[in-house]
């Protein structure tokens, strides 16, 4: 009834009153949600009070999302959700998506729909005491949902895949597949990006299909001519339209952060958290910046005792742009790679992993305490 009453109140076309009523509605829904959550024992809904509170919170988030309708007050055209130099800018995103309310609400509905479906399935498992029994199935469903929602959520899944302190083994194992096995985009699109960014004839040859695919791009193997010799290279190509998708997701996360902070009375600046993460995340879209970091890292590490043991692939700057990164090819293996499944082979693998982890630890300490350049890869 509360939602209906305020929805009817939003009918008048005046822009300022609508924004005011929208804000008041969000506050009232949050007040109701908080009251339900803290007075469960006094309500006839009893044990279902937490779910009522969650429903009210979802309503508040939806109403907050509707604030994009204020966009009709904006007249100046906005060409990009990022800053002029291609970096994360919440104000630019607000102005850009504020003029695109249908796109914004559609994306919000897509995310909410996926989350609601997964949440309902997990709650049903809890109610029927079948959490362990269905855990692998739910973990697979979570991965499928993250992949379908795109790079922002794949990135979240990748970060969570190593958090065994937060998630069960089944979820960590499923999320690990997101680290280097994301679904690729069309090869023809990738070749078009390469042609537009560095030229159609930039490489002597290039693999016909991808060799690896990640959240932001995918990699091909090829060769370039250097002093009449063929040099093997890795060519990373950014997913088309990924910048706008990420900017929209971050915009929606900012919208939801305020109501969530108020609802759960969190002692954390959730909006600030989204902004801080957003800056680093969007910076990953600039492959010229990434190439520069690799050069700086290699130069700094070469002046330490780790020279010759730790290095980064050499970027080919004349074949690198914001959307295409070309580096020399490096043969390598994952730490968990098993070439010999026998007991002796497993023992050798564990020794190798222990040695390499020691090198990695020295590398991070050297970067943090000596060179001052911390390279996450």
Tab-separated table of N, CA and C in Angstrom, residues 51-211:
chain	number	residue	atom	x	y	z
A	51	UNK	N	12.864	-11.938	5.832
A	51	UNK	CA	12.560	-11.917	4.403
A	51	UNK	C	11.733	-10.681	4.048
A	52	UNK	N	10.870	-10.268	4.975
A	52	UNK	CA	10.103	-9.039	4.745
A	52	UNK	C	11.037	-7.835	4.702
A	53	UNK	N	12.024	-7.844	5.592
A	53	UNK	CA	12.993	-6.752	5.598
A	53	UNK	C	13.785	-6.725	4.298
A	54	UNK	N	14.176	-7.923	3.835
A	54	UNK	CA	14.917	-7.993	2.573
A	54	UNK	C	14.064	-7.503	1.418
A	55	UNK	N	12.775	-7.839	1.440
A	55	UNK	CA	11.869	-7.376	0.392
A	55	UNK	C	11.740	-5.868	0.396
A	56	UNK	N	11.637	-5.308	1.593
A	56	UNK	CA	11.541	-3.853	1.702
A	56	UNK	C	12.826	-3.196	1.203
A	57	UNK	N	13.970	-3.830	1.507
A	57	UNK	CA	15.245	-3.289	1.033
A	57	UNK	C	15.305	-3.307	-0.485
A	58	UNK	N	14.834	-4.417	-1.073
A	58	UNK	CA	14.818	-4.511	-2.536
A	58	UNK	C	13.933	-3.421	-3.128
A	59	UNK	N	12.818	-3.166	-2.450
A	59	UNK	CA	11.928	-2.097	-2.915
A	59	UNK	C	12.612	-0.751	-2.859
A	60	UNK	N	13.364	-0.526	-1.787
A	60	UNK	CA	14.074	0.747	-1.656
A	60	UNK	C	15.116	0.908	-2.748
A	61	UNK	N	15.819	-0.203	-3.064
A	61	UNK	CA	16.824	-0.137	-4.121
A	61	UNK	C	16.177	0.147	-5.470
A	62	UNK	N	15.019	-0.477	-5.705
A	62	UNK	CA	14.326	-0.257	-6.975
A	62	UNK	C	13.890	1.198	-7.106
A	63	UNK	N	13.377	1.729	-5.987
A	63	UNK	CA	12.944	3.129	-6.014
A	63	UNK	C	14.129	4.056	-6.209
A	64	UNK	N	15.260	3.718	-5.569
A	64	UNK	CA	16.460	4.531	-5.751
A	64	UNK	C	16.879	4.526	-7.213
A	65	UNK	N	16.780	3.344	-7.831
A	65	UNK	CA	17.136	3.243	-9.241
A	65	UNK	C	16.258	4.107	-10.116
A	66	UNK	N	15.017	4.286	-9.716
A	66	UNK	CA	14.109	5.103	-10.514
A	66	UNK	C	14.503	6.568	-10.534
A	67	UNK	N	15.482	6.921	-9.709
A	67	UNK	CA	15.934	8.314	-9.692
A	67	UNK	C	16.531	8.756	-11.021
A	68	UNK	N	16.848	7.777	-11.871
A	68	UNK	CA	17.400	8.153	-13.182
A	68	UNK	C	16.385	8.922	-14.017
A	69	UNK	N	15.102	8.856	-13.645
A	69	UNK	CA	14.079	9.578	-14.402
A	69	UNK	C	14.283	11.085	-14.328
A	70	UNK	N	15.100	11.526	-13.362
A	70	UNK	CA	15.398	12.952	-13.286
A	70	UNK	C	16.223	13.423	-14.475
A	71	UNK	N	16.639	12.476	-15.304
A	71	UNK	CA	17.487	12.813	-16.447
A	71	UNK	C	16.825	13.779	-17.413
A	72	UNK	N	15.518	13.798	-17.429
A	72	UNK	CA	14.842	14.653	-18.383
A	72	UNK	C	15.095	16.133	-18.094
A	73	UNK	N	15.655	16.433	-16.917
A	73	UNK	CA	16.000	17.811	-16.598
A	73	UNK	C	17.312	18.216	-17.256
A	74	UNK	N	18.081	17.227	-17.810
A	74	UNK	CA	19.400	17.503	-18.342
A	74	UNK	C	19.320	17.716	-19.847
A	75	UNK	N	19.949	18.756	-20.325
A	75	UNK	CA	19.889	19.085	-21.743
A	75	UNK	C	21.222	18.872	-22.460
A	76	UNK	N	22.344	19.067	-21.776
A	76	UNK	CA	23.646	18.970	-22.432
A	76	UNK	C	23.951	17.520	-22.795
A	77	UNK	N	24.352	17.231	-24.034
A	77	UNK	CA	24.671	15.859	-24.428
A	77	UNK	C	25.930	15.356	-23.725
A	78	UNK	N	25.938	14.073	-23.381
A	78	UNK	CA	27.093	13.456	-22.733
A	78	UNK	C	27.498	12.273	-23.603
A	79	UNK	N	28.747	12.269	-24.061
A	79	UNK	CA	29.180	11.281	-25.043
A	79	UNK	C	29.732	10.010	-24.432
A	80	UNK	N	30.165	10.048	-23.173
A	80	UNK	CA	30.793	8.876	-22.570
A	80	UNK	C	30.510	8.830	-21.069
A	81	UNK	N	30.377	7.614	-20.499
A	81	UNK	CA	30.203	7.495	-19.045
A	81	UNK	C	31.519	7.601	-18.287
A	82	UNK	N	32.635	7.730	-19.020
A	82	UNK	CA	33.939	7.870	-18.397
A	82	UNK	C	34.442	9.304	-18.560
A	83	UNK	N	35.524	9.624	-17.883
A	83	UNK	CA	36.106	10.954	-18.008
A	83	UNK	C	36.731	11.118	-19.394
A	84	UNK	N	37.186	12.327	-19.713
A	84	UNK	CA	37.755	12.596	-21.037
A	84	UNK	C	39.006	11.762	-21.310
A	85	UNK	N	39.742	11.412	-20.249
A	85	UNK	CA	40.932	10.590	-20.439
A	85	UNK	C	40.646	9.106	-20.223
A	86	UNK	N	39.347	8.731	-20.225
A	86	UNK	CA	38.964	7.324	-20.169
A	86	UNK	C	39.017	6.685	-18.802
A	87	UNK	N	38.965	7.486	-17.736
A	87	UNK	CA	39.020	6.936	-16.385
A	87	UNK	C	37.645	6.967	-15.718
A	88	UNK	N	37.528	6.248	-14.613
A	88	UNK	CA	36.252	6.171	-13.896
A	88	UNK	C	35.861	7.545	-13.343
A	89	UNK	N	34.623	7.944	-13.612
A	89	UNK	CA	34.128	9.237	-13.156
A	89	UNK	C	32.642	9.086	-12.829
A	90	UNK	N	32.282	8.970	-11.526
A	90	UNK	CA	30.880	8.753	-11.163
A	90	UNK	C	29.952	9.867	-11.617
A	91	UNK	N	30.450	11.090	-11.665
A	91	UNK	CA	29.611	12.201	-12.118
A	91	UNK	C	29.326	12.092	-13.618
A	92	UNK	N	30.347	11.722	-14.388
A	92	UNK	CA	30.144	11.535	-15.828
A	92	UNK	C	29.180	10.378	-16.080
A	93	UNK	N	29.301	9.304	-15.295
A	93	UNK	CA	28.402	8.155	-15.456
A	93	UNK	C	26.972	8.536	-15.107
A	94	UNK	N	26.804	9.325	-14.045
A	94	UNK	CA	25.473	9.763	-13.640
A	94	UNK	C	24.830	10.613	-14.735
A	95	UNK	N	25.620	11.516	-15.322
A	95	UNK	CA	25.099	12.367	-16.386
A	95	UNK	C	24.778	11.552	-17.638
A	96	UNK	N	25.641	10.582	-17.955
A	96	UNK	CA	25.470	9.785	-19.172
A	96	UNK	C	24.253	8.865	-19.066
A	97	UNK	N	24.191	8.085	-17.979
A	97	UNK	CA	23.090	7.130	-17.849
A	97	UNK	C	21.809	7.802	-17.379
A	98	UNK	N	21.955	8.999	-16.792
A	98	UNK	CA	20.766	9.745	-16.424
A	98	UNK	C	19.933	10.115	-17.634
A	99	UNK	N	20.568	10.229	-18.794
A	99	UNK	CA	19.859	10.519	-20.039
A	99	UNK	C	19.417	9.247	-20.752
A	100	UNK	N	19.678	8.101	-20.143
A	100	UNK	CA	19.320	6.811	-20.728
A	100	UNK	C	18.584	5.968	-19.695
A	101	UNK	N	17.426	6.442	-19.238
A	101	UNK	CA	16.718	5.750	-18.145
A	101	UNK	C	16.279	4.338	-18.490
A	102	UNK	N	15.874	4.111	-19.731
A	102	UNK	CA	15.404	2.777	-20.098
A	102	UNK	C	16.552	1.774	-20.058
A	103	UNK	N	17.705	2.153	-20.606
A	103	UNK	CA	18.877	1.285	-20.566
A	103	UNK	C	19.270	0.969	-19.125
A	104	UNK	N	19.220	1.995	-18.284
A	104	UNK	CA	19.628	1.821	-16.889
A	104	UNK	C	18.659	0.919	-16.124
A	105	UNK	N	17.363	1.187	-16.275
A	105	UNK	CA	16.361	0.382	-15.574
A	105	UNK	C	16.341	-1.052	-16.092
A	106	UNK	N	16.561	-1.233	-17.386
A	106	UNK	CA	16.596	-2.582	-17.957
A	106	UNK	C	17.749	-3.387	-17.371
A	107	UNK	N	18.920	-2.761	-17.270
A	107	UNK	CA	20.071	-3.450	-16.694
A	107	UNK	C	19.838	-3.745	-15.214
A	108	UNK	N	19.270	-2.782	-14.497
A	108	UNK	CA	18.961	-3.011	-13.087
A	108	UNK	C	18.000	-4.170	-12.900
A	109	UNK	N	16.991	-4.263	-13.777
A	109	UNK	CA	16.022	-5.359	-13.693
A	109	UNK	C	16.692	-6.701	-13.992
A	110	UNK	N	17.631	-6.695	-14.950
A	110	UNK	CA	18.348	-7.929	-15.296
A	110	UNK	C	19.147	-8.443	-14.105
A	111	UNK	N	19.873	-7.527	-13.448
A	111	UNK	CA	20.673	-7.916	-12.286
A	111	UNK	C	19.774	-8.389	-11.145
A	112	UNK	N	18.705	-7.626	-10.877
A	112	UNK	CA	17.793	-7.977	-9.788
A	112	UNK	C	17.115	-9.320	-10.049
A	113	UNK	N	16.747	-9.565	-11.304
A	113	UNK	CA	16.095	-10.830	-11.646
A	113	UNK	C	16.994	-12.017	-11.405
A	114	UNK	N	18.242	-11.909	-11.833
A	114	UNK	CA	19.195	-12.994	-11.616
A	114	UNK	C	19.427	-13.242	-10.123
A	115	UNK	N	19.619	-12.140	-9.382
A	115	UNK	CA	19.873	-12.252	-7.942
A	115	UNK	C	18.677	-12.853	-7.220
A	116	UNK	N	17.478	-12.444	-7.615
A	116	UNK	CA	16.265	-12.959	-6.962
A	116	UNK	C	16.108	-14.456	-7.206
A	117	UNK	N	16.370	-14.896	-8.449
A	117	UNK	CA	16.253	-16.326	-8.754
A	117	UNK	C	17.212	-17.174	-7.948
A	118	UNK	N	18.478	-16.730	-7.868
A	118	UNK	CA	19.473	-17.461	-7.088
A	118	UNK	C	19.136	-17.436	-5.601
A	119	UNK	N	18.726	-16.249	-5.125
A	119	UNK	CA	18.377	-16.130	-3.707
A	119	UNK	C	17.221	-17.028	-3.328
A	120	UNK	N	16.201	-17.114	-4.191
A	120	UNK	CA	15.047	-17.969	-3.910
A	120	UNK	C	15.453	-19.440	-3.851
A	121	UNK	N	16.329	-19.855	-4.765
A	121	UNK	CA	16.770	-21.251	-4.789
A	121	UNK	C	17.552	-21.610	-3.528
A	122	UNK	N	18.445	-20.682	-3.118
A	122	UNK	CA	19.249	-20.939	-1.917
A	122	UNK	C	18.376	-20.929	-0.663
A	123	UNK	N	17.419	-20.018	-0.586
A	123	UNK	CA	16.499	-19.982	0.557
A	123	UNK	C	15.662	-21.253	0.628
A	124	UNK	N	15.294	-21.770	-0.534
A	124	UNK	CA	14.540	-23.030	-0.560
A	124	UNK	C	15.394	-24.169	-0.029
A	125	UNK	N	16.681	-24.175	-0.389
A	125	UNK	CA	17.587	-25.197	0.137
A	125	UNK	C	17.689	-25.104	1.653
A	126	UNK	N	17.759	-23.871	2.162
A	126	UNK	CA	17.835	-23.676	3.616
A	126	UNK	C	16.556	-24.182	4.283
A	127	UNK	N	15.412	-23.851	3.683
A	127	UNK	CA	14.121	-24.247	4.258
A	127	UNK	C	13.929	-25.761	4.252
A	128	UNK	N	14.483	-26.440	3.240
A	128	UNK	CA	14.313	-27.893	3.114
A	128	UNK	C	15.522	-28.665	3.624
A	129	UNK	N	16.461	-27.949	4.250
A	129	UNK	CA	17.656	-28.567	4.817
A	129	UNK	C	18.430	-29.377	3.765
A	130	UNK	N	18.581	-28.793	2.572
A	130	UNK	CA	19.281	-29.495	1.490
A	130	UNK	C	20.405	-28.635	0.917
A	131	UNK	N	21.009	-27.803	1.774
A	131	UNK	CA	22.073	-26.911	1.320
A	131	UNK	C	23.270	-27.701	0.793
A	132	UNK	N	23.774	-28.653	1.584
A	132	UNK	CA	24.939	-29.442	1.184
A	132	UNK	C	24.638	-30.280	-0.054
A	133	UNK	N	23.448	-30.840	-0.087
A	133	UNK	CA	23.060	-31.715	-1.188
A	133	UNK	C	23.060	-30.981	-2.531
A	134	UNK	N	22.628	-29.733	-2.528
A	134	UNK	CA	22.496	-28.966	-3.773
A	134	UNK	C	23.609	-27.935	-3.976
A	135	UNK	N	24.648	-27.992	-3.133
A	135	UNK	CA	25.668	-26.949	-3.139
A	135	UNK	C	26.385	-26.835	-4.490
A	136	UNK	N	26.795	-27.953	-5.071
A	136	UNK	CA	27.509	-27.912	-6.350
A	136	UNK	C	26.622	-27.359	-7.459
A	137	UNK	N	25.353	-27.755	-7.445
A	137	UNK	CA	24.416	-27.266	-8.449
A	137	UNK	C	24.221	-25.758	-8.322
A	138	UNK	N	24.086	-25.281	-7.096
A	138	UNK	CA	23.912	-23.833	-6.872
A	138	UNK	C	25.188	-23.067	-7.249
A	139	UNK	N	26.357	-23.642	-6.951
A	139	UNK	CA	27.616	-22.983	-7.297
A	139	UNK	C	27.739	-22.829	-8.813
A	140	UNK	N	27.350	-23.868	-9.542
A	140	UNK	CA	27.371	-23.789	-11.011
A	140	UNK	C	26.402	-22.725	-11.507
A	141	UNK	N	25.235	-22.637	-10.866
A	141	UNK	CA	24.240	-21.623	-11.247
A	141	UNK	C	24.762	-20.217	-10.986
A	142	UNK	N	25.494	-20.041	-9.881
A	142	UNK	CA	26.079	-18.734	-9.567
A	142	UNK	C	27.082	-18.331	-10.646
A	143	UNK	N	27.940	-19.271	-11.048
A	143	UNK	CA	28.934	-18.987	-12.090
A	143	UNK	C	28.239	-18.626	-13.401
A	144	UNK	N	27.211	-19.394	-13.762
A	144	UNK	CA	26.465	-19.101	-14.996
A	144	UNK	C	25.851	-17.697	-14.947
A	145	UNK	N	25.317	-17.337	-13.778
A	145	UNK	CA	24.707	-16.014	-13.625
A	145	UNK	C	25.744	-14.909	-13.750
A	146	UNK	N	26.913	-15.095	-13.125
A	146	UNK	CA	27.973	-14.087	-13.191
A	146	UNK	C	28.464	-13.900	-14.620
A	147	UNK	N	28.614	-15.013	-15.341
A	147	UNK	CA	29.068	-14.934	-16.731
A	147	UNK	C	28.038	-14.209	-17.590
A	148	UNK	N	26.760	-14.526	-17.386
A	148	UNK	CA	25.714	-13.896	-18.197
A	148	UNK	C	25.579	-12.405	-17.895
A	149	UNK	N	25.916	-11.989	-16.671
A	149	UNK	CA	25.801	-10.578	-16.299
A	149	UNK	C	26.996	-9.741	-16.772
A	150	UNK	N	28.077	-10.396	-17.184
A	150	UNK	CA	29.163	-9.652	-17.804
A	150	UNK	C	30.391	-9.429	-16.948
A	151	UNK	N	31.330	-8.629	-17.450
A	151	UNK	CA	32.668	-8.507	-16.864
A	151	UNK	C	32.723	-8.012	-15.427
A	152	UNK	N	31.843	-7.096	-15.040
A	152	UNK	CA	31.876	-6.588	-13.667
A	152	UNK	C	31.663	-7.723	-12.674
A	153	UNK	N	30.676	-8.554	-12.963
A	153	UNK	CA	30.323	-9.629	-12.035
A	153	UNK	C	31.284	-10.809	-12.155
A	154	UNK	N	31.848	-11.017	-13.342
A	154	UNK	CA	32.902	-12.022	-13.492
A	154	UNK	C	34.103	-11.630	-12.634
A	155	UNK	N	34.408	-10.320	-12.608
A	155	UNK	CA	35.526	-9.829	-11.810
A	155	UNK	C	35.271	-10.076	-10.316
A	156	UNK	N	34.045	-9.863	-9.890
A	156	UNK	CA	33.687	-10.139	-8.495
A	156	UNK	C	33.866	-11.628	-8.205
A	157	UNK	N	33.412	-12.469	-9.135
A	157	UNK	CA	33.554	-13.915	-8.965
A	157	UNK	C	35.003	-14.348	-8.889
A	158	UNK	N	35.851	-13.740	-9.716
A	158	UNK	CA	37.279	-14.059	-9.679
A	158	UNK	C	37.885	-13.713	-8.328
A	159	UNK	N	37.493	-12.568	-7.795
A	159	UNK	CA	38.018	-12.152	-6.486
A	159	UNK	C	37.552	-13.109	-5.386
A	160	UNK	N	36.307	-13.574	-5.487
A	160	UNK	CA	35.761	-14.464	-4.459
A	160	UNK	C	36.289	-15.895	-4.578
A	161	UNK	N	36.821	-16.249	-5.750
A	161	UNK	CA	37.247	-17.640	-5.971
A	161	UNK	C	38.395	-18.054	-5.056
A	162	UNK	N	39.145	-17.087	-4.540
A	162	UNK	CA	40.265	-17.418	-3.650
A	162	UNK	C	39.919	-17.157	-2.179
A	163	UNK	N	38.660	-16.815	-1.916
A	163	UNK	CA	38.265	-16.511	-0.536
A	163	UNK	C	37.618	-17.732	0.113
A	164	UNK	N	38.443	-18.744	0.370
A	164	UNK	CA	37.939	-19.953	1.019
A	164	UNK	C	37.530	-19.688	2.458
A	165	UNK	N	37.932	-18.514	2.993
A	165	UNK	CA	37.505	-18.153	4.343
A	165	UNK	C	36.058	-17.670	4.361
A	166	UNK	N	35.522	-17.320	3.177
A	166	UNK	CA	34.148	-16.828	3.084
A	166	UNK	C	33.201	-17.838	2.446
A	167	UNK	N	33.725	-18.604	1.488
A	167	UNK	CA	32.878	-19.510	0.716
A	167	UNK	C	33.315	-20.956	0.897
A	168	UNK	N	32.378	-21.863	0.638
A	168	UNK	CA	32.685	-23.288	0.760
A	168	UNK	C	33.550	-23.747	-0.417
A	169	UNK	N	34.087	-24.943	-0.309
A	169	UNK	CA	34.961	-25.483	-1.349
A	169	UNK	C	34.241	-25.595	-2.690
A	170	UNK	N	32.969	-25.985	-2.649
A	170	UNK	CA	32.196	-26.150	-3.884
A	170	UNK	C	32.095	-24.833	-4.647
A	171	UNK	N	31.837	-23.746	-3.939
A	171	UNK	CA	31.715	-22.437	-4.587
A	171	UNK	C	33.073	-21.943	-5.083
A	172	UNK	N	34.129	-22.131	-4.289
A	172	UNK	CA	35.467	-21.699	-4.708
A	172	UNK	C	35.913	-22.443	-5.959
A	173	UNK	N	35.663	-23.768	-5.999
A	173	UNK	CA	36.052	-24.565	-7.164
A	173	UNK	C	35.314	-24.092	-8.410
A	174	UNK	N	34.027	-23.822	-8.262
A	174	UNK	CA	33.234	-23.378	-9.409
A	174	UNK	C	33.684	-21.998	-9.883
A	175	UNK	N	33.945	-21.096	-8.941
A	175	UNK	CA	34.345	-19.732	-9.305
A	175	UNK	C	35.746	-19.678	-9.904
A	176	UNK	N	36.581	-20.672	-9.577
A	176	UNK	CA	37.932	-20.713	-10.130
A	176	UNK	C	37.910	-20.801	-11.648
A	177	UNK	N	36.868	-21.401	-12.219
A	177	UNK	CA	36.777	-21.517	-13.678
A	177	UNK	C	36.689	-20.152	-14.353
A	178	UNK	N	36.349	-19.112	-13.597
A	178	UNK	CA	36.247	-17.777	-14.169
A	178	UNK	C	37.609	-17.116	-14.367
A	179	UNK	N	38.670	-17.689	-13.797
A	179	UNK	CA	39.973	-17.033	-13.829
A	179	UNK	C	40.580	-17.009	-15.229
A	180	UNK	N	40.376	-18.078	-16.002
A	180	UNK	CA	40.942	-18.078	-17.351
A	180	UNK	C	40.095	-18.860	-18.341
A	181	UNK	N	38.815	-19.015	-18.045
A	181	UNK	CA	37.956	-19.797	-18.934
A	181	UNK	C	36.620	-19.099	-19.163
A	182	UNK	N	36.649	-17.784	-19.300
A	182	UNK	CA	35.415	-17.056	-19.596
A	182	UNK	C	35.019	-17.283	-21.051
A	183	UNK	N	33.724	-17.279	-21.350
A	183	UNK	CA	33.294	-17.464	-22.740
A	183	UNK	C	33.864	-16.368	-23.634
A	184	UNK	N	34.449	-16.727	-24.781
A	184	UNK	CA	35.032	-15.719	-25.676
A	184	UNK	C	33.963	-15.000	-26.491
A	185	UNK	N	34.307	-13.838	-27.027
A	185	UNK	CA	33.405	-13.178	-27.966
A	185	UNK	C	33.836	-13.540	-29.385
A	186	UNK	N	33.088	-13.106	-30.370
A	186	UNK	CA	33.270	-13.536	-31.752
A	186	UNK	C	34.652	-13.142	-32.298
A	187	UNK	N	35.318	-14.085	-32.980
A	187	UNK	CA	36.645	-13.818	-33.541
A	187	UNK	C	36.619	-12.698	-34.573
A	188	UNK	N	35.554	-12.620	-35.339
A	188	UNK	CA	35.454	-11.568	-36.360
A	188	UNK	C	35.450	-10.187	-35.704
A	189	UNK	N	34.745	-10.061	-34.570
A	189	UNK	CA	34.739	-8.791	-33.840
A	189	UNK	C	36.133	-8.449	-33.337
A	190	UNK	N	36.836	-9.475	-32.829
A	190	UNK	CA	38.189	-9.251	-32.305
A	190	UNK	C	39.122	-8.783	-33.412
A	191	UNK	N	39.031	-9.392	-34.587
A	191	UNK	CA	39.897	-8.998	-35.699
A	191	UNK	C	39.584	-7.581	-36.170
A	192	UNK	N	38.326	-7.195	-36.082
A	192	UNK	CA	37.957	-5.829	-36.446
A	192	UNK	C	38.583	-4.828	-35.475
A	193	UNK	N	38.562	-5.167	-34.170
A	193	UNK	CA	39.184	-4.302	-33.165
A	193	UNK	C	40.679	-4.176	-33.450
A	194	UNK	N	41.332	-5.307	-33.759
A	194	UNK	CA	42.772	-5.287	-34.059
A	194	UNK	C	43.053	-4.397	-35.270
A	195	UNK	N	42.249	-4.567	-36.322
A	195	UNK	CA	42.455	-3.781	-37.542
A	195	UNK	C	42.263	-2.290	-37.273
A	196	UNK	N	41.238	-1.946	-36.499
A	196	UNK	CA	40.961	-0.541	-36.205
A	196	UNK	C	42.032	0.086	-35.321
A	197	UNK	N	42.596	-0.710	-34.397
A	197	UNK	CA	43.508	-0.159	-33.396
A	197	UNK	C	44.971	-0.144	-33.845
A	198	UNK	N	45.450	-1.253	-34.445
A	198	UNK	CA	46.883	-1.332	-34.785
A	198	UNK	C	47.120	-1.661	-36.257
A	199	UNK	N	46.070	-1.918	-37.021
A	199	UNK	CA	46.227	-2.193	-38.443
A	199	UNK	C	45.976	-3.651	-38.787
A	200	UNK	N	45.357	-3.876	-39.934
A	200	UNK	CA	45.003	-5.236	-40.342
A	200	UNK	C	46.228	-6.081	-40.667
A	201	UNK	N	47.328	-5.448	-41.077
A	201	UNK	CA	48.541	-6.175	-41.464
A	201	UNK	C	49.647	-6.036	-40.425
A	202	UNK	N	49.264	-5.802	-39.188
A	202	UNK	CA	50.260	-5.565	-38.142
A	202	UNK	C	51.046	-6.826	-37.786
A	203	UNK	N	50.462	-8.005	-38.020
A	203	UNK	CA	51.089	-9.267	-37.609
A	203	UNK	C	51.372	-10.147	-38.821
A	204	UNK	N	52.494	-10.846	-38.761
A	204	UNK	CA	52.846	-11.762	-39.849
A	204	UNK	C	51.835	-12.900	-39.926
A	205	UNK	N	51.388	-13.351	-38.786
A	205	UNK	CA	50.311	-14.340	-38.721
A	205	UNK	C	49.656	-14.255	-37.352
A	206	UNK	N	48.424	-14.756	-37.281
A	206	UNK	CA	47.650	-14.690	-36.042
A	206	UNK	C	46.757	-15.922	-35.967
A	207	UNK	N	46.654	-16.507	-34.773
A	207	UNK	CA	45.836	-17.713	-34.625
A	207	UNK	C	44.397	-17.430	-35.038
A	208	UNK	N	43.745	-18.446	-35.611
A	208	UNK	CA	42.387	-18.262	-36.110
A	208	UNK	C	41.358	-18.197	-34.992
A	209	UNK	N	41.722	-18.707	-33.808
A	209	UNK	CA	40.799	-18.686	-32.674
A	209	UNK	C	41.549	-18.327	-31.403
A	210	UNK	N	40.802	-18.017	-30.359
A	210	UNK	CA	41.420	-17.579	-29.105
A	210	UNK	C	42.123	-18.738	-28.411
A	211	UNK	N	43.148	-18.399	-27.630
A	211	UNK	CA	43.815	-19.416	-26.810
A	211	UNK	C	43.466	-19.256	-25.342
